Amino acid sequence: MGEIISAIFGISYFVLGYWSVGETIYANKVIIGRIGDMWIQRFLIGAMFGWILIPVALIKRWLFR
């Protein structure tokens, strides 16, 4: 049971981290490059800095809606 909860938490963290990078770092930016490179970069930044970007993105979403 604990493995399932850990897997759900991990997947949620990666998805929210990827979303939060788009909401904070890449907001209102035009990005030129290969789509695969951009996806990997957003995924890795979200995985490394999701602990700070997720709360910032949620606050930004709630305050500036």
C-alpha atoms as one frame of an Amber mdcrd trajectory, in Angstrom:
protein
   0.000   0.000   0.000   2.844   2.382   0.811   4.437   1.762  -2.587   1.247
   2.806  -4.359   0.995   6.023  -2.362   4.668   6.781  -3.046   4.150   6.193
  -6.766   1.091   8.459  -6.841   2.986  11.154  -4.931   5.977  10.877  -7.275
   3.900  11.100 -10.436   1.930  14.036  -9.022   5.164  15.806  -8.069   6.628
  15.413 -11.564   3.424  16.553 -13.281   2.988  19.560 -10.994   6.688  20.395
 -11.306   6.464  20.369 -15.110   3.344  22.564 -14.978   4.895  24.970 -12.471
   7.973  25.532 -14.660   5.647  26.613 -17.459   3.726  28.906 -15.123   6.758
  30.583 -13.547   9.984  30.385 -15.550   8.560  30.120 -19.077   5.498  32.334
 -18.568   4.975  34.802 -21.445   8.135  33.712 -23.246   8.654  32.611 -26.833
  10.945  29.605 -26.857  12.707  28.454 -30.000  14.211  25.006 -30.141  13.441
  21.354 -30.563  10.337  20.203 -28.708  12.120  17.193 -27.211  14.872  19.339
 -25.732  12.362  21.781 -24.277  10.311  18.952 -22.758  13.348  17.381 -21.112
  14.560  20.751 -19.816  11.161  21.607 -18.305  10.878  18.131 -16.815  14.323
  18.253 -15.200  13.893  21.783 -13.846  10.496  20.783 -12.449  11.985  17.686
 -10.825  14.880  19.603  -9.256  13.110  22.787  -8.207   9.508  21.635  -7.906
   9.633  22.023  -4.130   9.792  25.811  -4.584   8.181  26.279  -8.018   4.946
  24.425  -7.223   3.942  26.719  -4.323   5.010  29.811  -6.290   2.965  28.740
  -9.319  -0.094  27.979  -7.177   0.123  31.347  -5.412   0.626  33.098  -8.742
  -2.384  31.275 -10.191  -4.630  32.158  -7.227  -3.560  35.792  -6.843  -3.348
  36.854 -10.484  -6.335  35.079 -11.939
